[in-house]
Structure formats: C-alpha cells, structure tokens
Coordinates of C-alpha atoms in Angstrom, one line a residue:
M1 CA 128.0 53.3 55.8
H2 CA 125.1 54.6 57.9
R3 CA 124.9 57.7 55.7
L4 CA 123.8 55.6 52.7
H5 CA 120.4 55.1 54.5
D6 CA 120.0 58.7 55.7
F7 CA 117.4 60.0 53.3
A8 CA 117.5 63.6 54.5
R9 CA 121.2 63.9 54.0
L10 CA 121.0 62.3 50.6
I11 CA 118.4 64.8 49.2
E12 CA 119.8 67.8 51.1
P13 CA 121.9 69.1 48.1
S14 CA 118.8 69.0 45.8
L15 CA 116.4 70.6 48.3
N16 CA 116.1 74.2 49.0
A17 CA 114.9 73.9 52.6
D18 CA 114.1 77.6 53.0
D19 CA 111.8 77.6 49.9
F20 CA 110.1 74.4 51.1
A21 CA 109.5 75.9 54.5
R22 CA 108.0 79.0 53.2
G23 CA 105.4 77.0 51.2
L24 CA 104.1 75.1 54.2
Q25 CA 101.0 76.1 56.2
E26 CA 101.0 75.8 60.0
R27 CA 98.4 73.4 61.4
R28 CA 97.5 72.7 65.0
F29 CA 97.8 69.3 66.5
S30 CA 94.5 67.4 66.3
P31 CA 93.3 65.4 69.3
L32 CA 94.4 62.3 67.4
E33 CA 97.9 63.6 66.9
H34 CA 98.2 64.5 70.6
Y35 CA 97.1 61.0 71.5
L36 CA 99.6 59.4 69.1
V37 CA 102.5 61.6 70.4
D38 CA 101.6 60.7 74.0
R39 CA 101.5 57.1 73.0
L40 CA 105.0 57.3 71.5
N41 CA 106.2 59.0 74.6
G42 CA 104.5 56.3 76.8
V43 CA 102.1 58.8 78.5
A44 CA 98.9 57.9 76.7
D45 CA 95.8 56.9 78.8
A46 CA 96.3 53.2 79.4
N47 CA 92.5 52.7 79.8
S48 CA 91.6 54.2 76.4
W49 CA 89.8 51.7 74.1
L50 CA 92.3 52.7 71.4
Q51 CA 95.0 51.0 73.4
K52 CA 93.6 47.6 72.2
L53 CA 94.8 48.5 68.7
P54 CA 98.5 48.7 67.6
F55 CA 99.7 52.3 67.0
Y56 CA 99.2 52.3 63.3
A57 CA 95.8 50.6 63.5
A58 CA 94.6 53.1 66.1
S59 CA 95.5 56.0 63.7
K60 CA 93.9 54.4 60.7
A61 CA 90.7 53.3 62.6
C62 CA 90.2 56.9 63.8
E63 CA 90.6 58.3 60.2
I64 CA 88.0 55.8 58.8
L65 CA 85.5 56.3 61.6
G66 CA 85.9 60.1 61.2
A67 CA 85.6 59.9 57.4
V68 CA 82.3 58.0 57.7
A69 CA 81.0 60.5 60.2
T70 CA 81.9 63.6 58.2
R71 CA 81.7 62.4 54.6
G72 CA 79.0 59.8 54.8
H73 CA 79.1 56.0 54.8
R74 CA 79.9 55.9 51.0
F75 CA 82.8 58.3 51.1
K76 CA 85.6 57.8 48.5
A77 CA 89.1 57.7 50.0
R78 CA 90.6 59.2 46.8
S79 CA 88.5 62.3 47.1
L80 CA 90.0 63.3 50.5
N81 CA 93.1 65.4 50.7
D82 CA 95.5 65.8 53.7
A83 CA 93.3 68.4 55.3
D84 CA 90.2 66.2 55.0
W85 CA 92.1 63.3 56.6
H86 CA 93.3 65.6 59.3
E87 CA 89.7 66.5 60.1
A88 CA 88.5 63.0 59.8
G89 CA 91.2 61.8 62.3
A90 CA 90.1 64.3 64.8
V91 CA 86.4 63.5 64.6
G92 CA 87.2 59.7 64.6
F93 CA 89.4 60.1 67.7
D94 CA 86.5 61.7 69.6
I95 CA 84.3 58.8 68.6
A96 CA 86.8 56.0 69.3
N97 CA 88.2 57.6 72.5
T98 CA 84.8 57.1 74.2
G99 CA 85.1 53.4 73.5
E100 CA 82.5 50.9 72.4
S101 CA 79.6 53.2 73.2
G102 CA 80.9 56.0 70.9
I103 CA 81.4 53.6 68.0
R104 CA 78.0 52.1 68.5
S105 CA 76.4 55.5 68.6
L106 CA 77.9 56.2 65.1
L107 CA 76.6 52.8 63.9
S108 CA 73.1 53.6 65.2
Q109 CA 73.1 57.0 63.4
L110 CA 73.9 55.2 60.2
Q111 CA 71.1 52.8 60.8
Q112 CA 68.5 55.5 61.4
T113 CA 69.6 57.3 58.2
F114 CA 69.4 54.1 56.2
T115 CA 65.9 53.2 57.5
R116 CA 64.5 56.3 55.8
T117 CA 65.7 55.1 52.4
D118 CA 64.3 52.4 50.1
R119 CA 67.6 50.6 49.3
D120 CA 68.2 46.9 50.0
W121 CA 68.9 46.0 53.6
G122 CA 72.3 44.7 54.7
P123 CA 75.4 45.5 56.7
Q124 CA 77.3 46.6 53.6
Q125 CA 74.5 48.9 52.4
L126 CA 74.0 50.2 55.9
L127 CA 77.6 50.8 57.1
G128 CA 79.1 51.3 53.6
R129 CA 82.8 52.0 53.5
L130 CA 83.4 51.1 57.1
Y131 CA 82.1 47.6 56.6
T132 CA 83.8 46.9 53.3
W133 CA 87.1 48.2 54.7
L134 CA 86.9 45.8 57.7
A135 CA 85.6 42.9 55.6
N136 CA 87.6 43.1 52.4
D137 CA 90.2 45.9 52.3
S138 CA 92.0 45.0 55.4
E139 CA 92.3 41.5 56.7
D140 CA 94.8 42.6 59.3
S141 CA 93.9 41.1 62.7
A142 CA 95.1 44.3 64.3
Y143 CA 91.6 45.7 63.6
D144 CA 89.8 42.8 65.3
P145 CA 88.7 44.8 68.4
L146 CA 86.9 47.2 66.0
R147 CA 85.5 44.3 64.0
N148 CA 84.1 42.8 67.2
V149 CA 82.3 46.0 68.1
V150 CA 80.8 46.3 64.7
R151 CA 80.0 42.6 64.6
D152 CA 78.3 42.6 68.0
H153 CA 76.3 45.7 67.0
I154 CA 75.1 44.2 63.8
I155 CA 74.0 40.9 65.5
E156 CA 72.2 42.8 68.3
T157 CA 70.4 45.3 66.0
M158 CA 69.9 43.5 62.7
P159 CA 68.2 40.3 61.6
F160 CA 71.2 38.0 61.6
G161 CA 71.1 34.4 62.8
P162 CA 72.5 30.9 62.4
G163 CA 73.6 30.4 58.8
D164 CA 74.8 34.0 58.4
E165 CA 78.4 35.1 58.4
L166 CA 80.0 38.4 59.5
F167 CA 83.7 39.0 58.9
G168 CA 84.3 35.3 58.2
Q169 CA 82.6 34.1 61.4
G170 CA 79.3 32.3 61.7
V171 CA 76.5 33.8 63.8
R172 CA 75.6 31.3 66.5
V173 CA 72.6 32.9 68.2
R174 CA 69.9 35.1 66.7
R175 CA 69.2 38.3 68.7
V176 CA 66.9 40.2 66.3
H177 CA 64.3 39.1 63.8
S178 CA 62.7 41.1 61.0
V179 CA 59.3 40.3 59.7
R180 CA 61.0 38.8 56.6
S181 CA 63.5 36.6 58.5
A182 CA 60.7 35.4 60.8
Y183 CA 58.6 34.5 57.8
L184 CA 61.5 32.6 56.3
E185 CA 62.0 30.6 59.5
S186 CA 58.4 30.0 60.5
G187 CA 56.5 30.0 57.2
I188 CA 53.9 32.4 58.6
S189 CA 52.9 35.0 56.0
P190 CA 54.4 38.5 56.5
K191 CA 51.0 40.0 56.5
R192 CA 49.8 37.8 59.3
L193 CA 53.1 38.3 61.2
R194 CA 52.7 42.0 61.0
Q195 CA 49.2 41.9 62.3
L196 CA 49.8 39.5 65.2
L197 CA 53.1 41.0 66.3
S198 CA 51.6 44.4 66.3
E199 CA 48.5 43.2 68.3
A200 CA 50.9 41.5 70.8
G201 CA 52.9 44.7 71.2
H202 CA 56.2 43.3 69.8
I203 CA 56.4 45.8 67.1
R204 CA 55.3 49.5 67.1
K205 CA 52.4 50.6 65.1
E206 CA 54.4 53.4 63.5
D207 CA 56.8 50.7 62.1
L208 CA 54.1 49.0 60.1
A209 CA 54.7 51.5 57.3
L210 CA 58.2 50.0 56.8
T211 CA 59.1 47.2 54.6
D212 CA 59.2 43.6 56.0
D213 CA 63.0 43.6 56.2
R214 CA 63.1 46.9 58.2
I215 CA 60.5 45.9 60.8
T216 CA 62.6 44.3 63.6
F217 CA 61.9 42.9 67.0
D218 CA 63.5 40.9 69.8
A219 CA 64.1 37.3 68.7
A220 CA 64.4 35.8 72.2
K221 CA 61.2 37.5 73.6
T222 CA 59.2 36.3 70.6
E223 CA 60.6 32.8 70.1
E224 CA 57.8 31.0 72.0
F225 CA 55.2 33.4 70.6
I226 CA 56.2 32.7 67.0
G227 CA 56.6 29.0 67.7
N228 CA 53.0 28.9 68.9
L229 CA 51.8 31.0 65.9
S230 CA 53.3 28.5 63.5
T231 CA 50.5 26.1 64.5
A232 CA 47.9 28.7 65.5
V233 CA 44.6 29.1 63.7
S234 CA 43.2 32.5 62.6
L235 CA 39.7 33.7 63.5
R236 CA 38.5 32.7 60.0
G237 CA 40.2 29.4 60.3
V238 CA 38.5 28.6 63.6
E239 CA 35.1 28.7 61.8
R240 CA 36.3 25.9 59.5
Y241 CA 38.2 24.1 62.1
I242 CA 35.4 23.7 64.6
N243 CA 32.7 23.8 61.9
A244 CA 30.7 26.7 63.3
P245 CA 29.6 30.1 61.9
R246 CA 31.3 33.3 62.9
Q247 CA 28.6 34.4 65.4
I248 CA 28.9 31.1 67.2
V249 CA 32.7 31.5 67.4
N250 CA 32.3 35.0 68.8
L251 CA 29.7 33.8 71.3
L252 CA 32.0 31.0 72.5
C253 CA 34.9 33.4 72.9
K254 CA 32.7 35.8 74.9
A255 CA 31.6 32.9 77.1
G256 CA 35.2 31.8 77.7
Y257 CA 34.9 28.4 75.9
L258 CA 37.4 29.5 73.2
S259 CA 40.4 31.6 74.2
R260 CA 42.3 33.8 71.9
F261 CA 46.1 33.3 71.9
K262 CA 48.1 35.5 74.3
S263 CA 51.5 37.0 73.7
T264 CA 54.3 37.0 76.2
N265 CA 53.1 40.4 77.5
G266 CA 49.5 39.2 78.0
R267 CA 47.9 40.9 75.1
L268 CA 45.3 39.1 73.1
T269 CA 45.6 38.4 69.4
H270 CA 43.2 37.2 66.7
A271 CA 44.8 33.8 66.7
F272 CA 43.9 30.6 68.5
A273 CA 46.1 27.7 69.7
K274 CA 45.3 24.6 67.8
E275 CA 45.7 22.5 71.0
D276 CA 42.9 24.6 72.7
L277 CA 40.5 24.0 69.8
D278 CA 41.2 20.3 69.9
T279 CA 40.5 20.3 73.6
F280 CA 37.2 22.1 73.1
L281 CA 36.0 19.7 70.4
S282 CA 37.1 16.7 72.5
Q283 CA 35.1 17.9 75.5
L284 CA 32.1 18.8 73.3
A285 CA 31.9 15.3 71.9
A286 CA 33.0 13.3 74.9
N287 CA 29.6 11.9 75.8
A288 CA 28.1 12.0 72.3
T289 CA 26.9 8.8 70.6
E290 CA 25.8 8.3 67.0
I291 CA 22.2 9.3 66.4
E292 CA 19.6 6.7 65.8
P293 CA 17.8 6.9 62.4
D294 CA 14.3 7.3 63.9
D295 CA 15.2 9.9 66.6
G296 CA 13.7 13.2 65.3
S297 CA 13.6 14.9 68.7
L298 CA 17.3 16.0 68.6
F299 CA 18.6 19.1 66.9
Q300 CA 21.8 21.0 66.3
I301 CA 22.9 23.2 69.2
Q302 CA 21.9 26.4 67.4
T303 CA 18.4 25.1 66.7
S304 CA 18.0 23.7 70.1
A305 CA 19.0 27.1 71.6
K306 CA 16.2 28.8 69.7
R307 CA 13.6 26.2 70.8
A308 CA 14.7 26.4 74.4
S309 CA 15.0 30.2 74.4
C310 CA 18.6 30.2 75.5
S311 CA 22.0 30.7 74.0
S312 CA 24.2 28.1 72.3
A313 CA 26.8 28.9 75.0
D314 CA 24.3 27.8 77.7
I315 CA 24.0 24.4 75.9
V316 CA 27.7 24.1 75.6
G317 CA 27.9 24.7 79.4
L318 CA 25.4 22.0 80.1
I319 CA 27.3 19.6 77.9
F320 CA 30.6 20.4 79.6
D321 CA 29.0 20.0 83.0
R322 CA 27.6 16.6 82.0
T323 CA 24.1 17.8 82.8
L324 CA 22.5 16.6 79.5
T325 CA 22.0 12.9 79.0
R326 CA 20.8 13.0 75.4
I327 CA 23.8 14.0 73.3
R328 CA 24.2 12.6 69.8
R329 CA 26.6 13.0 66.9
T330 CA 25.6 13.2 63.2
P331 CA 27.5 10.7 61.1
G332 CA 29.5 12.3 58.4
E333 CA 29.6 15.7 60.2
S334 CA 32.4 17.1 62.3
G335 CA 32.9 19.6 65.0
F336 CA 30.3 21.9 66.6
S337 CA 27.6 21.4 63.9
S338 CA 27.7 17.6 64.3
I339 CA 26.5 17.7 68.0
L340 CA 22.7 17.2 68.5
V341 CA 20.8 17.7 71.8
D342 CA 17.2 17.5 72.9
P343 CA 15.7 21.0 73.3
E344 CA 13.0 19.8 75.7
E345 CA 15.8 18.5 78.0
V346 CA 17.6 21.7 77.7
K347 CA 14.5 23.7 78.6
R348 CA 14.2 21.9 82.0
H349 CA 17.7 23.0 82.9
V350 CA 17.7 26.6 81.6
R351 CA 14.2 27.5 82.8
G352 CA 14.4 30.2 85.5
P353 CA 12.3 30.6 88.7
E354 CA 8.6 31.4 88.2
L355 CA 7.4 35.0 88.4
K356 CA 6.3 35.9 91.9
G357 CA 3.2 37.7 90.7
L358 CA 1.0 38.6 87.8
K359 CA 2.1 39.5 84.3
L360 CA 1.0 42.9 83.1
R361 CA -1.4 41.2 80.7
A362 CA -3.2 39.6 83.6
V363 CA -3.3 42.9 85.4
E364 CA -5.0 44.5 82.4
Q365 CA -7.7 41.8 82.4
I366 CA -8.3 42.1 86.1
L367 CA -8.5 45.9 86.1
R368 CA -10.3 45.9 82.8
A369 CA -7.9 48.6 81.6
P370 CA -5.8 49.0 78.5
S371 CA -2.1 48.3 78.6
T372 CA -1.3 52.0 78.3
A373 CA -3.3 52.6 81.5
V374 CA -1.6 49.8 83.4
K375 CA 1.9 51.0 82.4
A376 CA 0.9 54.5 83.4
L377 CA -0.2 53.3 86.8
I378 CA 3.2 51.7 87.3
S379 CA 5.3 54.5 85.9
N380 CA 3.5 57.1 88.0
N381 CA 4.0 54.9 91.1
H382 CA 0.3 54.4 91.7
L383 CA 0.7 50.6 91.4
P384 CA 3.8 48.9 92.8
A385 CA 5.6 46.5 90.4
G386 CA 8.8 44.5 90.2
V387 CA 11.1 43.1 87.5
M388 CA 12.2 39.5 87.2
L389 CA 13.6 37.4 84.4
N390 CA 11.0 35.5 82.4
P391 CA 11.4 31.8 83.3
V392 CA 11.2 30.8 79.7
N393 CA 13.1 33.4 77.6
R394 CA 14.9 34.9 80.6
C395 CA 14.2 38.4 79.4
P396 CA 13.5 41.1 82.0
Q397 CA 9.7 41.3 82.6
Q398 CA 7.6 43.4 84.9
Y399 CA 5.1 41.8 87.3
V400 CA 2.7 42.9 90.0
R401 CA 2.1 41.1 93.2
E402 CA -1.5 40.0 93.7
T403 CA -1.6 41.5 97.2
D404 CA -0.5 44.9 95.8
L405 CA -3.1 44.7 93.1
N406 CA -5.9 43.8 95.6
D407 CA -4.8 46.7 97.9
F408 CA -4.9 49.1 95.0
M409 CA -8.4 47.9 93.9
E410 CA -9.8 48.2 97.4
M411 CA -8.6 51.8 97.6
F412 CA -9.0 53.1 94.0
V413 CA -11.5 52.7 91.2
S414 CA -11.4 54.0 87.7
I415 CA -14.4 55.9 86.4
D416 CA -15.0 53.2 83.8
N417 CA -15.1 50.4 86.5
L418 CA -17.3 52.6 88.7
A419 CA -19.7 53.0 85.8
R420 CA -19.8 49.2 85.3
E421 CA -20.5 48.7 89.0
H422 CA -23.6 50.9 88.7
G423 CA -24.7 49.6 85.3
T424 CA -24.3 52.9 83.5
R425 CA -21.8 54.8 81.4
R426 CA -19.0 57.2 82.2
K427 CA -20.8 60.5 81.6
P428 CA -23.7 60.0 84.1
I429 CA -21.2 58.9 86.8
R430 CA -19.0 61.9 86.2
L431 CA -21.9 64.4 86.4
K432 CA -23.2 62.8 89.7
L433 CA -19.7 62.8 91.3
D434 CA -19.2 66.4 90.2
A435 CA -22.5 67.4 91.7
L436 CA -21.4 65.8 95.0
A437 CA -18.1 67.6 94.8
V438 CA -16.2 64.3 94.6
V439 CA -12.9 64.9 92.7
P440 CA -10.6 62.3 91.3
A441 CA -7.7 61.1 93.4
F442 CA -5.5 61.2 90.2
V443 CA -5.9 61.2 86.5
L444 CA -3.8 59.2 84.1
C445 CA -3.1 61.9 81.5
E446 CA -1.7 59.3 79.1
V447 CA -5.2 57.9 78.5
D448 CA -7.4 60.6 80.2
L449 CA -8.6 58.2 82.8
P450 CA -9.6 59.4 86.2
F451 CA -9.3 57.2 89.3
Y452 CA -11.3 57.9 92.5
D453 CA -10.5 57.1 96.1
R454 CA -13.3 54.9 97.2
R455 CA -13.3 56.5 100.7
T456 CA -14.4 59.8 99.2
I457 CA -17.5 58.2 97.5
P458 CA -20.6 58.2 99.7
E459 CA -21.7 54.8 100.9
N460 CA -25.2 55.4 99.6
F461 CA -24.0 56.6 96.3
S462 CA -26.4 56.0 93.4
I463 CA -27.1 57.6 90.1
R464 CA -30.9 57.4 90.5

C-alpha cells in the first residue's frame, strides 16, 4: 500500500531521468541553503536570530528581505524566477543572520531612499512589499518575531503614537514626532513649530527643506517644550499682550525683565511663556492706584523716561524695587502703557553724582578760548582732563579740575590773553616777544594759537 503514495515510483515509467538530468544546471548551495540543511541536521547555530522562526518561516523571511534589498521595496513576486529567488534568499540570509541590527539597517536604508522622494509618508509607502506581506499577505504568527522588529523600528523612527495601529496592535507610547503630528496634537502652526524647534536645536537646519511629515524629532525630549509652546506668546504677540511697542519689548528683554522661552538644551527661542508675562504685568501694577482726574504731573513710562533722561527699563527697575511712591494706572488702559509715574520723582532717583570739576564750556569761558582750542589743549595733553557720567543724562562727559586749570593758567598764557593783559593786540605782542627772543612753549596747530611759558617772559615786560 505504501507504494500508492510514492510519487517518484509512480511517475518513473513516464520520466526519462537521463534526459531530465542533462537539462539541469548545477548551482552552488547558497548560505541560506547551507543554513537550512544544517538546521535539518540539527547543527545550525542555536543563537542565530533565525532560530526564532519555524523552518519554513525562516526560509521565506530571508527570501522576502533579500528581494526587497535586491529588487526594491516595490518588487513584484511574479516577476522573479528561481534564480532570482535563489539570489534573494542568499542576500536575505546575510541580513537576517546578523539579527535585529541587520534587519533595522535594511529598514533605515529604505527610509533614507524614501525621504528623497515626494510621495506620501507611511509605513506601506516606505517599506513597500515587506510591510504589505507582513500586514496583509501572511497573517501567520510564525512571522511575529520579524513583525516585532519592523514594528519597533517604525515606532522608534516614524511619527506613530497613541491612536495608530501597526500589524493589528495599537501604539501605546509615542517615540517620534513629525512637524505635522506635533501640529495635530498641539494646534501650533507648522510654520511656527519649524522655527521654534529649529531655534531650540531639536531639528536640523538642513531638514527645514523637507515637508512637514518628513521632519522628525524625539517626542520624549520635546514633550515639555511643545507643551509650554502651546501657551507661549510670540515676539509680536508680546507687544499686544503687555501693550508695549517693539522697542520697549526689546529693551525689557535686554534688561532681563522679560525672558525668552528656553528649550530643554538651554537655547533661547523667540517665544515667551505666558506665565512669565503675567508675572511681569502683576509686579508692574502691584502698587499702582487709579489716577486722579486733576493729576497732570504723571506720565506714561516712556514719556517719563525722556523727561528724566533715563531709560524705560530704569523706571521699571524703580517700580519693581518699590522705590517710587507715585505710581498710577490709567482707567480703561491695560498693561505697560497704562502705568503712569512722576518724572520729577524719577529724576531724583536716577540722577548721578555731580561732576568733580568744570565742564568744558566753563573752561572755555575762563580761558577766553574757543572750544576747538580747549579740546586741542586736552587732546595734546597740555591740560589734564577726566571723564564722568553727566548727572542728568548720564552720558560720558569730559571735565577739568579747577586746581589743574589754575596750575595751567599760572604756568602758561596764550598770546591772545597776554595781549589782553597789556591792553593791546596780538601783533604788537608777537613782535616784542620775537625781539626779546622769547619763543612759544607750544602752538596749537588746530587753531594756530601759541602759548608762552610765563617764566620765559621778563618781569618788566612791556610793549612801550
């Protein structure tokens, strides 16, 4: 009876074995075939990743992986002949035999190739035949170890999160966001997300040329950042939120009263936390009372800053330090522009120390010399001078100590002042000094004004 099921014996009378053998081509064992024979003989590497799959599944998985690698992710199975499958099996074995890392390397190559195209984004479009085979063509649980590798790779490298399914299983935790998926979750516009994520260093600048669904970044590292951004205010929005012009916003940022939002890596962005803006406005108006109708001595911070020759940031500092006592609020106004202060009170607190000497204008009057002459005396180191901040406008200002000016005047005299002392003009004085062989100590070339050392002028000097 057993001969009824012996296929070879049954067809032997109809088959010319010699003719059949002569038509065959000899082919070497591929690495996959060596592995399969060893596995049948019980000598295959027990630690090989392929051991997780049944015998038939290991063979088929290698062929599919190899076909994707050699023929592209959209290969058509019907177009491959036996030689093609033999080659695919060999290549696929080299991939699968290295385990998860080898399979993931193939998946990464497919991703890189896909990124350069303009087709729709998705695992089926990216992995092609490999994905459809695992998802639709073969529901056999024997391929689950391969499905798990592909599933984990997709979740860890593509924007999949809760609500999405892969191979019939829901995704529990999001690992990767794209600009588009982050927009759908947070409601923040893709354009703004691109800018802020780039500023914060979460996405590379070279990736900005990609479409929103292709720009990906770590979801866990940006979770807090995006959460804060959902309530953050843009730089333009800050102007409206605190009711202040752009130059004031920039000034307050520079002074540290407004802080731009920081990413998890410490980089600054052009966004501001709404809570920080609320705190600033609360501190600014903490001691403000409504203005009385007849009080015309109070002005907005910007106007008061001009009148007091200081910056608006200086006044904000006085308000925060509770130094000012007269702080009012305009009814119907809000934010920065609603706060009024007394510029005269501000002046008393921002005025610097008095100059410790004479302003150059006073020196000109005392020396009876033009401003160019006084500046030349100082620049040529004939007259000592110092620099201090003007007590009112706090700009750098030159000054001359009275003692230094007196010492200079005791030692030197200009030809014009010498002529005045003798009741004459410059020319007679110059002729008389030349006749006595008295030469100038120095000449200010800028104004052609000679100065003489009084010690070289005779005591009985006279032009008569």
